[in-house]
C-alpha cells in the first residue's frame, strides 16, 4: 500500500533493525475502529485497528483485503515467497517502506515477489478492461465544466437518489461528504501512475469535489471527478492491487511518517463499498439491444404509432429509426422506460391508431422486443365510474411542455388509455390527439392550475378572459372529469427548487441540456434550461426518465448541451424575426416558431393535405426530417442543436383566487368545491392536493 515511500520520504537515516522503525509509529488501541466499509466497522488485534502489515514485503493496507486466514500477507505471491525465505528477509523488506534504505540482500529477496505482483496486477488490469468494454467512453466537453459551473455559482445539484432510472439510482447508499477514496496522485513527479487518498468535499450528482489527505483546509489542489469513474477506488484497493500510495509533492515535507498519519486520519472514516465499481457496471447494463422492434409514437402524427427499430442504446436512451426509413435518418430518441414506446401489437390490443408499415416482413436480424421489458402502467378498473368522451380536464401540451392547457377527452381506449385533444388547436381529423394513461401525472382535474397558481392556457380564440372554468363548461355544454379518477400519489422524490440536473429537451428529444428545477408543485417539476428564457421551460414529472443527475452525460458518453450564451440567443432571435416576416400566415398551432439549427430548413406545408388546422409534430412547428445524431464538441453543439424554442401564446394573467366555489348547478347536477392548495409545494409526502369533489 505504501510502496514508493523510499523515493519521497525525507527521513534519510539508516537502520538494520525493525524495532527502531516500529518506535516511530505508536501503536493505537486495539479496540479503536478504523474503516467503516459498506456499513461494517473493521477492528483487529494487530495494534493498528483495522490495518495489517504484510510480513513479506511490509505493505500496509486494510486487513480485510489481505490474503490467508490469518491476514498475514498482502498477496498470494508474498505468502509463497515467505515460505521460501527466512524471517530476516521479511524484516529487511519491511525497512523499505519506512523510509530506511534497504540493503542489497533485501533488494535481491524482493525481486521474486515483485515480479509475481506485477503479473497479478497485469491480470487485474485486463479484467478491468474487459469490464470497461460494457461502458461507453466518457465525452469531455470543451468549454463547459460542471465542477466550475457549480463551484463558481454555489449551485446545488439534485442527488443521485432522485433518479431511480439512472445508474446507481437505487443503490447509491450513504455516499456523502467526508467519504474517503483512493485516486490518482496528479501532484507527483514520478514517471509511473501512483495514488493517494482523498476525501469528498462536495457532491453534485455523480461528480465529487475531492481534496487530498494532508491538505487540511487548503483547497489549492481540489479537483472534480466523476465518482463512478474507473480511477476512483475504495480505501484498500491499492493494497489489494499492488499500487503505491505516494503523498502529493506539495505536502511531502509536512510529515515524516505518512503511515501513522493515514492511520490516524482514517480512524472512523467511511469509504466506498468494495463492490462499488461492480455495481456501477451492473447498473449500466440495459436489456434493450439494437435490432429490436417496438411501437413508438409517430412524431408527425401524435394520434398514431409506428414500428421502429432500436438503432443504438446509450445510457438507457434509445435511438429508434422508423422501419420505413431507407436512409436511417428518420429517427426518434427516448428512454427505454418512456411511456411513448410499447411492444409490437400494443396498439391493436387497446384500440389505438397505428400506421401499417410498407415493409411486409421483418428484415433479417430484426426481432420483436419482449413485452416484459417495457414500463408497466398501473391497472385500473373501467367497469364503474370512468372517463367519458367529451369530459374536460387540464393537460400538459406534449407539443409545448411549458403550458398546461384546457383539454378534452376525445376517445376512451382499453387498459385505461385516453386520447386527449387541446381545445382550440385541434385538427379536424384528430391527427394531433395524443395518448395519456388515466394514471399519467401529465393530466389534471379542472381547477388544478388555479389552485396551485399556475397559469392555465385557454383555448385559442377564446375571448372571454380571464378564463373561468364554470363559464366555459356552461358555454360548451360540457362536464368536468371526476376528480377521484386522477392520480394523486406524491412520491418522496427529494427535489428542491434551485437544484441542477441534466434534462432532455422533449421538443428535440435527442438533446440533453444543463437545467434547473425552478418550481415544484407536489410531483410536478418546472424545468428551466440554463441560458434560455422562461418561455422554453417544461413541466415534467418527478419520476420522468428524461431527467438525469449531474455527470450522467460524462458517465455514459452522451453529448451534453451547455448553457446558451447571450450572444447566441440574440443572434438566433434576430434570425427568427427576419424569417417570421416571410412565413406563411397559415395557423401552426399555439406554439411559437422553434429556433432552427444552422443549415436546417423547414419543409413547406403548402403541399400537404390539411383539414382544419396544421398538423403538429414533436420535431417542431413544421414537419421536419432531423439530421442523423452525432456527438459534437460543446462549442459547436449549441449552434447545431439549440435548446427548446417553443411556446404557446400566454393568456393575460389570471387573477389569483384562493377559494373558488361554483354555486350554480352543472350539467351533471354535481357541485364542485375547489379547495386551496399550496403553491411550489416542497413536501414530498403523499397528499390529496387536487380539487375535492363533494356529492
XYZ file of C-alpha atoms in Angstrom:
695
model
C 0.000 0.000 0.000
C 2.881 2.336 0.710
C 5.353 1.244 -1.968
C 7.279 4.255 -3.190
C 7.873 5.947 0.140
C 11.562 5.326 -0.258
C 11.584 7.880 -3.067
C 9.628 10.593 -1.305
C 10.391 10.382 2.415
C 12.672 12.998 3.903
C 13.938 10.622 6.548
C 17.350 9.507 5.216
C 18.719 7.797 8.310
C 19.540 4.108 8.065
C 18.863 1.239 10.414
C 19.122 -2.517 10.409
C 16.510 -3.390 12.988
C 12.742 -3.430 12.879
C 12.457 -2.270 16.482
C 13.772 1.185 15.583
C 11.259 1.678 12.832
C 8.419 0.493 14.991
C 9.173 3.196 17.544
C 8.185 5.864 15.018
C 4.651 4.553 14.771
C 2.988 4.492 18.138
C 0.531 1.600 18.200
C -3.119 2.630 18.589
C -5.526 0.903 20.977
C -6.659 -2.375 19.505
C -10.319 -1.593 20.140
C -10.274 1.586 18.036
C -12.317 1.326 14.788
C -10.569 2.324 11.598
C -12.623 1.839 8.425
C -16.371 1.784 8.006
C -16.731 -0.106 4.763
C -20.262 -0.536 3.417
C -21.722 -0.203 6.885
C -19.208 -2.549 8.587
C -16.569 -1.456 11.083
C -13.316 -3.398 10.988
C -11.306 -3.721 14.222
C -8.386 -6.130 14.503
C -5.975 -7.051 17.303
C -2.776 -6.190 15.449
C -2.273 -2.889 17.218
C -3.236 -0.842 14.193
C -7.014 -1.085 14.395
C -8.061 -2.433 11.042
C -4.725 -2.047 9.284
C -2.488 -5.004 8.507
C 1.185 -5.251 7.522
C 2.416 -7.869 5.082
C 5.050 -9.989 6.793
C 6.866 -10.493 3.486
C 7.061 -7.097 1.778
C 5.908 -4.774 4.569
C 2.977 -3.375 2.604
C 0.348 -1.771 4.847
C -3.333 -1.876 3.982
C -6.866 -2.621 5.121
C -6.669 -6.001 6.827
C -9.875 -7.306 5.266
C -8.276 -7.049 1.812
C -5.304 -9.239 2.778
C -4.876 -12.928 1.916
C -4.874 -16.111 4.006
C -6.974 -16.827 7.068
C -4.521 -15.048 9.346
C -4.319 -11.979 7.063
C -0.512 -12.005 7.255
C 0.213 -11.355 3.571
C -0.997 -8.810 1.021
C -0.952 -11.271 -1.894
C -0.585 -14.927 -2.790
C 2.904 -14.287 -4.124
C 4.037 -12.869 -0.765
C 2.593 -15.867 1.043
C 4.514 -18.269 -1.172
C 7.707 -16.229 -1.059
C 7.624 -16.093 2.725
C 7.675 -19.861 2.978
C 10.887 -19.993 0.928
C 12.690 -17.107 2.605
C 13.877 -16.500 6.121
C 12.327 -14.308 8.748
C 15.282 -11.992 8.322
C 14.310 -11.339 4.727
C 10.890 -10.217 5.875
C 12.384 -7.770 8.342
C 14.745 -6.332 5.745
C 11.926 -5.955 3.237
C 9.851 -4.064 5.764
C 12.573 -1.458 6.111
C 11.947 -0.488 2.509
C 8.612 1.181 3.289
C 9.647 3.016 6.460
C 11.988 5.441 4.780
C 15.157 3.422 5.501
C 17.337 2.474 2.530
C 17.207 -1.313 2.103
C 20.273 -3.447 1.977
C 21.416 -5.238 -1.163
C 20.210 -8.500 0.278
C 16.739 -7.085 0.788
C 16.597 -5.962 -2.821
C 17.538 -9.398 -4.093
C 14.959 -11.090 -1.937
C 12.337 -8.601 -3.123
C 12.740 -9.454 -6.788
C 10.695 -12.615 -6.877
C 7.521 -11.320 -5.138
C 7.700 -8.062 -7.114
C 7.584 -9.920 -10.418
C 4.721 -12.010 -9.159
C 2.871 -8.875 -8.072
C 3.362 -7.235 -11.454
C 1.951 -10.308 -13.162
C -1.020 -10.357 -10.813
C -1.590 -6.659 -11.385
C -1.455 -7.089 -15.163
C -4.109 -9.773 -14.896
C -6.214 -7.479 -12.702
C -5.909 -4.638 -15.214
C -7.011 -6.959 -18.018
C -10.119 -7.825 -16.001
C -10.906 -4.134 -15.536
C -10.508 -3.501 -19.257
C -12.975 -6.279 -20.057
C -15.484 -4.741 -17.673
C -14.894 -1.321 -19.213
C -15.931 -2.597 -22.637
C -19.520 -2.610 -21.447
C -19.336 1.098 -20.703
C -19.371 3.972 -23.152
C -16.358 6.214 -23.419
C -16.861 9.419 -21.470
C -17.222 12.601 -23.509
C -15.112 15.564 -22.478
C -16.982 18.813 -23.002
C -14.612 21.562 -24.044
C -15.685 24.958 -22.813
C -18.031 23.695 -20.095
C -17.280 22.061 -16.773
C -19.963 21.084 -14.290
C -17.445 21.481 -11.467
C -16.512 25.058 -12.351
C -20.150 25.915 -13.088
C -21.303 24.696 -9.665
C -18.346 25.992 -7.637
C -18.325 29.498 -9.121
C -22.063 29.962 -8.551
C -22.508 27.916 -5.347
C -25.150 25.784 -7.035
C -26.631 22.624 -5.553
C -27.229 19.534 -7.687
C -30.034 17.028 -7.285
C -28.770 13.859 -5.551
C -28.440 10.634 -7.500
C -31.156 9.045 -5.340
C -33.749 11.310 -7.020
C -33.287 9.396 -10.293
C -34.345 5.777 -9.809
C -33.904 5.007 -13.514
C -30.308 6.270 -13.647
C -27.219 4.129 -12.939
C -26.781 3.595 -9.177
C -30.056 5.426 -8.566
C -31.375 2.667 -6.321
C -28.076 1.588 -4.726
C -26.238 4.860 -4.153
C -26.237 4.244 -0.419
C -24.895 6.817 2.015
C -22.144 8.229 -0.203
C -21.733 11.785 1.030
C -19.178 14.358 2.112
C -16.084 13.117 4.011
C -16.130 9.686 2.364
C -12.534 8.659 1.607
C -11.405 7.206 -1.713
C -8.158 6.302 -3.433
C -7.463 8.391 -6.540
C -4.512 9.053 -8.875
C -1.982 11.498 -7.454
C -1.538 14.221 -10.062
C 0.838 16.234 -7.872
C 3.736 13.878 -8.329
C 6.902 13.811 -10.431
C 7.227 10.033 -10.592
C 7.060 8.539 -14.102
C 4.574 5.861 -13.060
C 0.960 6.285 -12.029
C 0.641 6.494 -8.260
C -2.308 7.050 -5.948
C -3.217 8.882 -2.783
C -6.227 9.092 -0.514
C -8.716 11.957 -0.906
C -11.915 12.969 0.822
C -15.174 14.168 -0.716
C -15.651 17.874 -0.014
C -18.851 18.349 -2.029
C -21.182 16.133 -4.056
C -23.006 17.230 -7.211
C -24.831 14.279 -8.726
C -22.203 11.793 -9.853
C -19.481 14.439 -9.572
C -17.467 14.964 -6.418
C -15.096 17.702 -5.338
C -12.082 15.898 -3.816
C -9.252 17.056 -1.585
C -6.078 15.078 -0.956
C -5.451 13.947 2.601
C -2.926 16.223 4.289
C -4.125 19.488 2.772
C -6.434 20.189 5.714
C -8.222 23.485 4.854
C -6.094 24.221 1.792
C -8.252 23.983 -1.350
C -5.426 24.779 -3.753
C -5.352 21.323 -5.330
C -9.057 20.431 -5.013
C -10.409 18.783 -8.149
C -13.707 17.497 -9.550
C -14.179 13.989 -10.854
C -16.954 11.516 -11.568
C -17.282 9.264 -8.534
C -18.300 6.375 -10.816
C -15.183 6.743 -12.934
C -12.643 3.965 -13.371
C -9.933 5.800 -11.372
C -11.962 6.095 -8.153
C -11.491 3.238 -5.689
C -12.343 2.394 -2.068
C -9.629 2.616 0.559
C -7.659 -0.609 0.466
C -7.789 -1.026 -3.301
C -4.136 -0.090 -3.701
C -3.117 -2.706 -1.146
C -5.082 -5.371 -2.971
C -3.833 -4.418 -6.426
C -0.221 -3.633 -5.619
C -0.403 0.055 -6.462
C 1.743 2.513 -4.462
C 0.325 5.263 -2.268
C 2.524 8.365 -2.550
C 1.693 11.709 -0.870
C 1.421 14.798 -3.102
C 4.702 16.622 -3.690
C 3.295 19.893 -2.296
C 2.889 18.449 1.203
C 5.648 15.831 1.368
C 7.547 17.908 3.914
C 4.637 18.102 6.388
C 5.109 14.647 7.904
C 7.975 12.229 8.228
C 5.750 9.240 8.931
C 2.859 9.208 6.481
C 1.787 5.747 7.521
C 0.996 6.904 11.048
C -0.713 9.996 9.634
C -3.072 7.934 7.460
C -3.883 5.532 10.265
C -4.989 8.434 12.442
C -6.862 10.227 9.626
C -8.742 7.148 8.521
C -9.889 6.238 12.008
C -13.696 6.300 11.908
C -13.791 7.310 8.241
C -16.078 5.856 5.587
C -15.126 4.609 2.171
C -16.887 3.202 -0.881
C -18.243 -0.353 -0.767
C -15.714 -2.909 -2.032
C -18.014 -3.862 -4.896
C -18.828 -0.283 -5.886
C -17.289 -0.495 -9.368
C -19.072 -3.795 -9.955
C -22.409 -2.222 -9.026
C -21.744 0.676 -11.378
C -21.017 -1.746 -14.201
C -24.126 -3.825 -13.481
C -26.372 -0.743 -13.298
C -25.201 0.246 -16.777
C -26.323 -2.986 -18.420
C -29.511 -2.436 -20.429
C -31.953 -5.075 -21.688
C -32.746 -3.247 -24.934
C -30.456 -4.192 -27.802
C -30.009 -2.992 -31.398
C -32.341 -4.549 -33.991
C -35.228 -4.851 -31.509
C -38.607 -3.750 -32.933
C -41.017 -1.567 -30.953
C -44.130 0.517 -31.456
C -43.460 4.200 -30.881
C -45.471 7.385 -31.286
C -45.363 8.903 -34.773
C -43.645 12.237 -34.192
C -45.546 13.820 -37.099
C -48.971 12.421 -36.211
C -49.315 12.098 -32.462
C -52.577 10.205 -32.760
C -50.906 7.043 -34.064
C -47.938 4.767 -33.546
C -45.439 3.249 -35.957
C -42.951 0.415 -35.925
C -39.380 1.434 -35.225
C -36.122 -0.429 -34.744
C -33.577 0.177 -31.997
C -30.503 1.589 -33.707
C -28.352 2.251 -30.629
C -28.533 2.360 -26.834
C -26.670 4.988 -24.797
C -27.193 5.031 -21.054
C -30.650 3.506 -21.416
C -31.665 6.031 -24.071
C -32.743 4.532 -27.375
C -32.221 5.900 -30.842
C -35.177 4.485 -32.733
C -35.289 4.520 -36.525
C -38.714 4.224 -38.116
C -38.873 0.976 -40.031
C -39.730 2.624 -43.344
C -36.741 4.975 -43.237
C -34.485 3.867 -46.072
C -31.545 6.143 -45.220
C -31.857 5.514 -41.445
C -32.198 9.240 -40.682
C -35.882 9.337 -39.704
C -35.285 8.696 -36.018
C -36.706 9.357 -32.576
C -34.903 9.453 -29.215
C -36.447 8.315 -25.936
C -35.589 6.414 -22.775
C -36.301 2.703 -22.571
C -38.811 3.438 -19.766
C -40.600 6.138 -21.760
C -44.412 5.882 -21.965
C -44.102 6.599 -25.701
C -42.816 3.127 -26.649
C -44.650 -0.189 -26.488
C -44.341 -3.791 -27.546
C -45.422 -4.913 -31.013
C -49.192 -5.402 -31.010
C -49.909 -2.880 -28.247
C -51.886 -0.510 -30.493
C -54.179 -3.253 -31.716
C -54.764 -4.539 -28.179
C -56.081 -1.205 -26.834
C -57.652 0.242 -29.995
C -55.005 2.878 -30.701
C -54.441 4.148 -34.240
C -51.477 2.524 -35.953
C -49.689 3.186 -39.213
C -49.030 -0.041 -41.036
C -45.562 -0.400 -42.418
C -44.999 -0.786 -46.136
C -42.493 -3.490 -45.234
C -44.423 -6.752 -45.393
C -41.967 -8.818 -43.390
C -39.303 -8.198 -40.806
C -35.838 -7.536 -42.082
C -33.096 -10.033 -41.374
C -31.810 -9.736 -37.839
C -34.760 -7.694 -36.550
C -36.900 -9.198 -33.809
C -39.793 -8.081 -31.609
C -38.885 -6.755 -28.166
C -40.203 -8.963 -25.324
C -43.227 -7.234 -23.716
C -41.870 -7.565 -20.169
C -39.065 -5.077 -20.915
C -41.434 -2.121 -21.189
C -42.544 0.115 -18.343
C -45.670 -1.185 -16.649
C -48.700 1.042 -16.116
C -50.994 0.815 -13.139
C -54.029 -1.390 -13.638
C -57.358 0.445 -13.453
C -60.985 -0.599 -13.172
C -63.038 0.813 -16.045
C -66.205 -1.067 -15.149
C -67.511 1.557 -12.708
C -67.418 5.325 -12.945
C -64.860 6.181 -15.574
C -63.726 8.827 -18.022
C -66.089 9.539 -20.914
C -65.724 11.202 -24.270
C -66.271 14.959 -24.103
C -65.173 15.364 -20.475
C -62.989 18.378 -19.768
C -59.688 18.430 -17.913
C -56.327 20.173 -17.829
C -53.310 18.628 -19.528
C -49.691 19.376 -20.350
C -49.497 20.019 -24.060
C -46.969 17.461 -25.396
C -46.055 19.897 -28.188
C -45.483 22.829 -25.853
C -44.446 21.495 -22.478
C -44.229 24.964 -20.916
C -48.013 25.210 -20.804
C -50.922 23.418 -19.182
C -53.987 23.776 -21.376
C -57.727 23.293 -21.431
C -58.245 19.838 -22.909
C -60.963 17.338 -23.801
C -61.132 13.545 -23.731
C -61.730 12.593 -27.362
C -61.694 8.806 -27.101
C -61.568 6.200 -24.355
C -59.314 3.234 -25.157
C -58.759 -0.057 -23.374
C -56.473 -0.655 -20.368
C -57.009 2.878 -19.041
C -55.621 4.811 -22.013
C -57.245 8.046 -23.210
C -56.970 10.094 -26.402
C -56.862 13.784 -25.497
C -57.018 16.945 -27.591
C -56.096 20.548 -26.761
C -59.172 22.777 -27.072
C -58.950 25.407 -29.806
C -55.976 23.936 -31.662
C -57.122 20.508 -32.806
C -57.009 19.338 -36.389
C -60.401 18.337 -37.773
C -59.187 14.801 -38.490
C -57.849 14.366 -34.950
C -54.302 13.879 -36.169
C -52.900 15.825 -33.217
C -54.707 13.956 -30.458
C -52.309 12.341 -28.056
C -52.472 9.336 -25.769
C -52.167 9.577 -21.982
C -52.876 6.862 -19.450
C -55.504 7.619 -16.823
C -52.813 7.500 -14.130
C -50.494 9.827 -16.054
C -49.058 12.684 -13.966
C -49.493 14.946 -17.015
C -53.287 15.270 -16.780
C -55.145 17.123 -14.038
C -58.708 17.776 -12.931
C -60.479 21.031 -13.688
C -59.187 23.805 -11.420
C -55.752 22.324 -10.712
C -53.864 25.287 -12.191
C -55.901 27.904 -10.371
C -55.472 26.212 -7.004
C -51.714 25.862 -7.455
C -51.265 29.327 -9.009
C -50.189 28.041 -12.408
C -51.210 29.987 -15.485
C -53.741 27.949 -17.467
C -53.647 28.393 -21.247
C -57.238 28.885 -22.508
C -58.470 27.611 -25.900
C -57.167 29.597 -28.853
C -59.665 32.192 -29.918
C -61.492 32.188 -26.585
C -62.158 35.866 -25.871
C -63.912 35.782 -22.522
C -60.888 36.471 -20.348
C -59.848 35.921 -17.659
C -60.760 32.293 -18.256
C -63.288 30.804 -15.823
C -63.986 27.084 -15.859
C -67.601 27.439 -14.769
C -68.418 29.782 -17.630
C -66.568 27.620 -20.149
C -68.306 24.405 -19.059
C -71.680 26.080 -19.293
C -70.967 27.621 -22.706
C -69.701 24.368 -24.211
C -72.290 22.162 -22.515
C -69.540 20.010 -21.092
C -68.786 18.335 -17.767
C -65.538 18.074 -15.856
C -63.885 14.709 -15.417
C -64.415 13.415 -11.850
C -61.546 14.337 -9.564
C -61.350 10.905 -7.958
C -60.273 9.330 -11.256
C -56.961 11.207 -11.363
C -53.636 10.076 -9.941
C -52.986 11.839 -6.638
C -49.899 9.941 -5.458
C -46.937 12.108 -4.487
C -43.674 10.162 -4.066
C -40.879 11.255 -1.772
C -38.820 12.488 -4.713
C -36.232 14.639 -2.905
C -36.090 17.503 -5.419
C -35.763 21.096 -4.205
C -36.091 24.424 -6.004
C -32.758 25.538 -7.446
C -31.247 22.078 -7.870
C -29.189 21.467 -11.003
C -29.566 18.452 -13.264
C -29.318 17.278 -16.853
C -32.652 17.232 -18.689
C -33.874 16.138 -22.103
C -35.305 18.843 -24.332
C -38.506 16.956 -25.083
C -39.164 19.132 -28.123
C -35.841 17.885 -29.538
C -35.500 14.643 -27.580
C -32.009 13.844 -28.783
C -30.687 16.870 -26.832
C -29.770 16.781 -23.150
C -29.152 20.193 -21.610
C -27.945 21.834 -18.417
C -31.113 22.589 -16.452
C -32.540 23.813 -13.132
C -35.630 22.969 -11.091
C -37.474 26.292 -10.706
C -40.864 25.204 -9.309
C -42.238 22.180 -7.509
C -45.971 21.530 -7.411
C -46.216 18.270 -5.490
C -44.819 15.783 -8.034
C -44.729 18.243 -10.923
C -41.399 19.950 -11.683
C -40.804 23.088 -13.702
C -37.540 22.549 -15.601
C -35.644 25.610 -16.827
C -32.888 25.307 -19.440
C -29.959 27.414 -18.256
C -29.216 30.345 -20.543
C -32.682 30.426 -22.142
C -35.825 32.408 -21.444
C -38.576 31.047 -19.200
C -40.925 30.571 -22.138
C -38.892 27.493 -23.091
C -39.333 25.830 -19.690
C -41.008 22.423 -19.485
C -43.331 20.791 -16.973
C -42.016 17.322 -16.162
C -42.973 14.644 -13.659
C -40.524 13.993 -10.821
C -40.162 10.351 -11.942
C -39.650 11.167 -15.605
C -36.938 9.037 -17.255
C -35.875 12.181 -19.136
C -34.197 13.713 -16.070
C -30.659 12.735 -15.061
C -28.123 13.571 -12.342
C -25.249 15.957 -12.940
C -22.475 13.977 -14.604
C -24.756 11.455 -16.339
C -23.663 12.518 -19.832
C -19.998 12.218 -18.923
C -20.576 8.798 -17.378
C -22.488 7.361 -20.324
C -20.742 9.148 -23.176
C -23.752 11.250 -24.226
C -23.286 14.788 -25.562
C -24.347 17.469 -23.053
C -25.585 20.832 -24.334
C -24.049 23.617 -22.193
C -25.967 26.763 -21.172
C -26.601 29.154 -24.051
C -24.643 32.380 -24.135
C -26.407 35.724 -24.510
C -24.804 36.390 -27.904
C -26.065 33.056 -29.234
C -29.601 33.812 -28.070
C -29.608 37.304 -29.584
C -28.233 36.176 -32.950
C -30.752 33.359 -33.255
C -33.611 35.573 -32.073
C -32.768 38.165 -34.740
C -32.627 35.478 -37.405
C -36.012 34.099 -36.410
C -37.567 37.588 -36.561
C -36.395 38.052 -40.141
C -37.771 34.661 -41.120
C -41.060 35.427 -39.423
C -41.895 38.147 -41.987
C -41.630 35.676 -44.849
C -43.593 32.977 -43.058
C -46.988 31.901 -44.217
C -49.890 33.158 -42.167
C -51.241 29.633 -42.025
C -52.003 28.648 -38.444
C -49.380 26.368 -36.910
C -50.993 25.873 -33.510
C -50.389 27.891 -30.353
C -46.732 27.020 -30.452
C -44.169 29.690 -31.327
C -41.705 29.068 -34.122
C -38.925 26.839 -32.868
C -35.405 28.053 -33.481
C -33.927 26.169 -36.384
C -30.349 24.882 -36.256
C -27.958 26.355 -38.808
C -28.338 24.664 -42.163
C -31.673 23.097 -41.234
C -34.563 24.338 -43.345
C -38.244 23.651 -42.721
C -40.328 21.667 -45.144
C -43.090 23.649 -46.803
C -46.559 22.713 -45.594
C -48.386 24.236 -48.519
C -48.261 20.975 -50.447
C -49.531 18.859 -47.581
C -53.244 17.993 -47.423
C -54.796 19.708 -44.420
C -58.243 19.553 -42.899
C -58.932 22.204 -40.318
C -55.555 23.032 -38.678
C -51.968 22.312 -39.445
C -50.575 19.027 -38.209
C -48.180 19.467 -35.348
C -45.264 17.232 -34.541
C -42.564 16.594 -31.973
C -39.945 17.862 -34.356
C -41.088 21.493 -34.335
C -43.675 23.813 -35.858
C -43.322 22.136 -39.252
C -42.791 18.533 -40.243
C -39.038 18.132 -40.414
C -36.574 15.348 -41.028
C -33.968 15.667 -38.254
C -30.331 15.093 -39.204
C -28.534 11.999 -38.041
C -27.447 12.268 -34.427
C -23.767 12.735 -33.842
C -21.669 13.836 -30.891
C -20.382 17.367 -31.432
C -17.907 19.445 -29.452
C -19.654 21.541 -26.836
C -18.875 24.819 -28.601
C -20.398 23.775 -31.897
C -23.199 21.683 -30.430
C -25.012 24.802 -29.276
C -25.204 26.135 -32.803
C -26.264 22.838 -34.316
C -28.721 21.729 -31.635
C -30.170 24.667 -29.665
C -32.322 24.050 -26.576
C -36.085 24.277 -26.888
C -37.749 27.269 -28.521
C -41.458 26.519 -28.422
C -44.188 28.254 -26.533
C -47.863 28.901 -26.882
C -49.077 32.476 -26.562
C -49.856 33.051 -22.924
C -53.237 34.393 -21.977
C -53.484 37.535 -19.841
C -52.601 36.889 -16.236
C -55.365 35.211 -14.297
C -56.396 36.699 -11.022
C -55.235 34.585 -8.112
C -58.189 33.071 -6.305
C -57.651 31.306 -3.020
C -61.040 29.631 -2.853
C -63.411 29.233 -5.764
C -66.881 27.826 -5.260
C -69.282 27.043 -8.040
C -72.718 27.784 -6.678
C -74.657 27.063 -9.815
C -75.658 23.585 -10.872
C -73.502 21.942 -13.543
C -74.665 19.790 -16.408
C -74.416 16.549 -14.455
C -76.065 18.027 -11.391
C -72.943 17.893 -9.194
C -71.332 20.712 -7.226
C -67.565 21.211 -7.253
C -65.870 22.754 -4.242
C -62.358 23.963 -5.036
C -60.015 23.868 -2.068
C -56.837 25.901 -1.931
C -53.579 24.020 -2.472
C -50.024 25.032 -1.677
C -48.021 26.555 -4.485
C -44.440 25.423 -5.051
C -45.087 22.549 -2.691
C -41.843 21.011 -1.500
C -43.139 18.436 0.933
C -42.726 15.024 -0.587
C -45.262 13.090 1.414
C -48.394 11.857 -0.293
C -51.269 14.275 -0.066
C -54.669 14.912 -1.611
C -53.713 18.173 -3.267
C -56.259 18.162 -6.056
C -59.750 19.567 -6.064
C -62.071 17.933 -3.622
C -65.332 16.895 -5.191
C -68.356 16.607 -2.952
C -71.632 14.938 -3.848
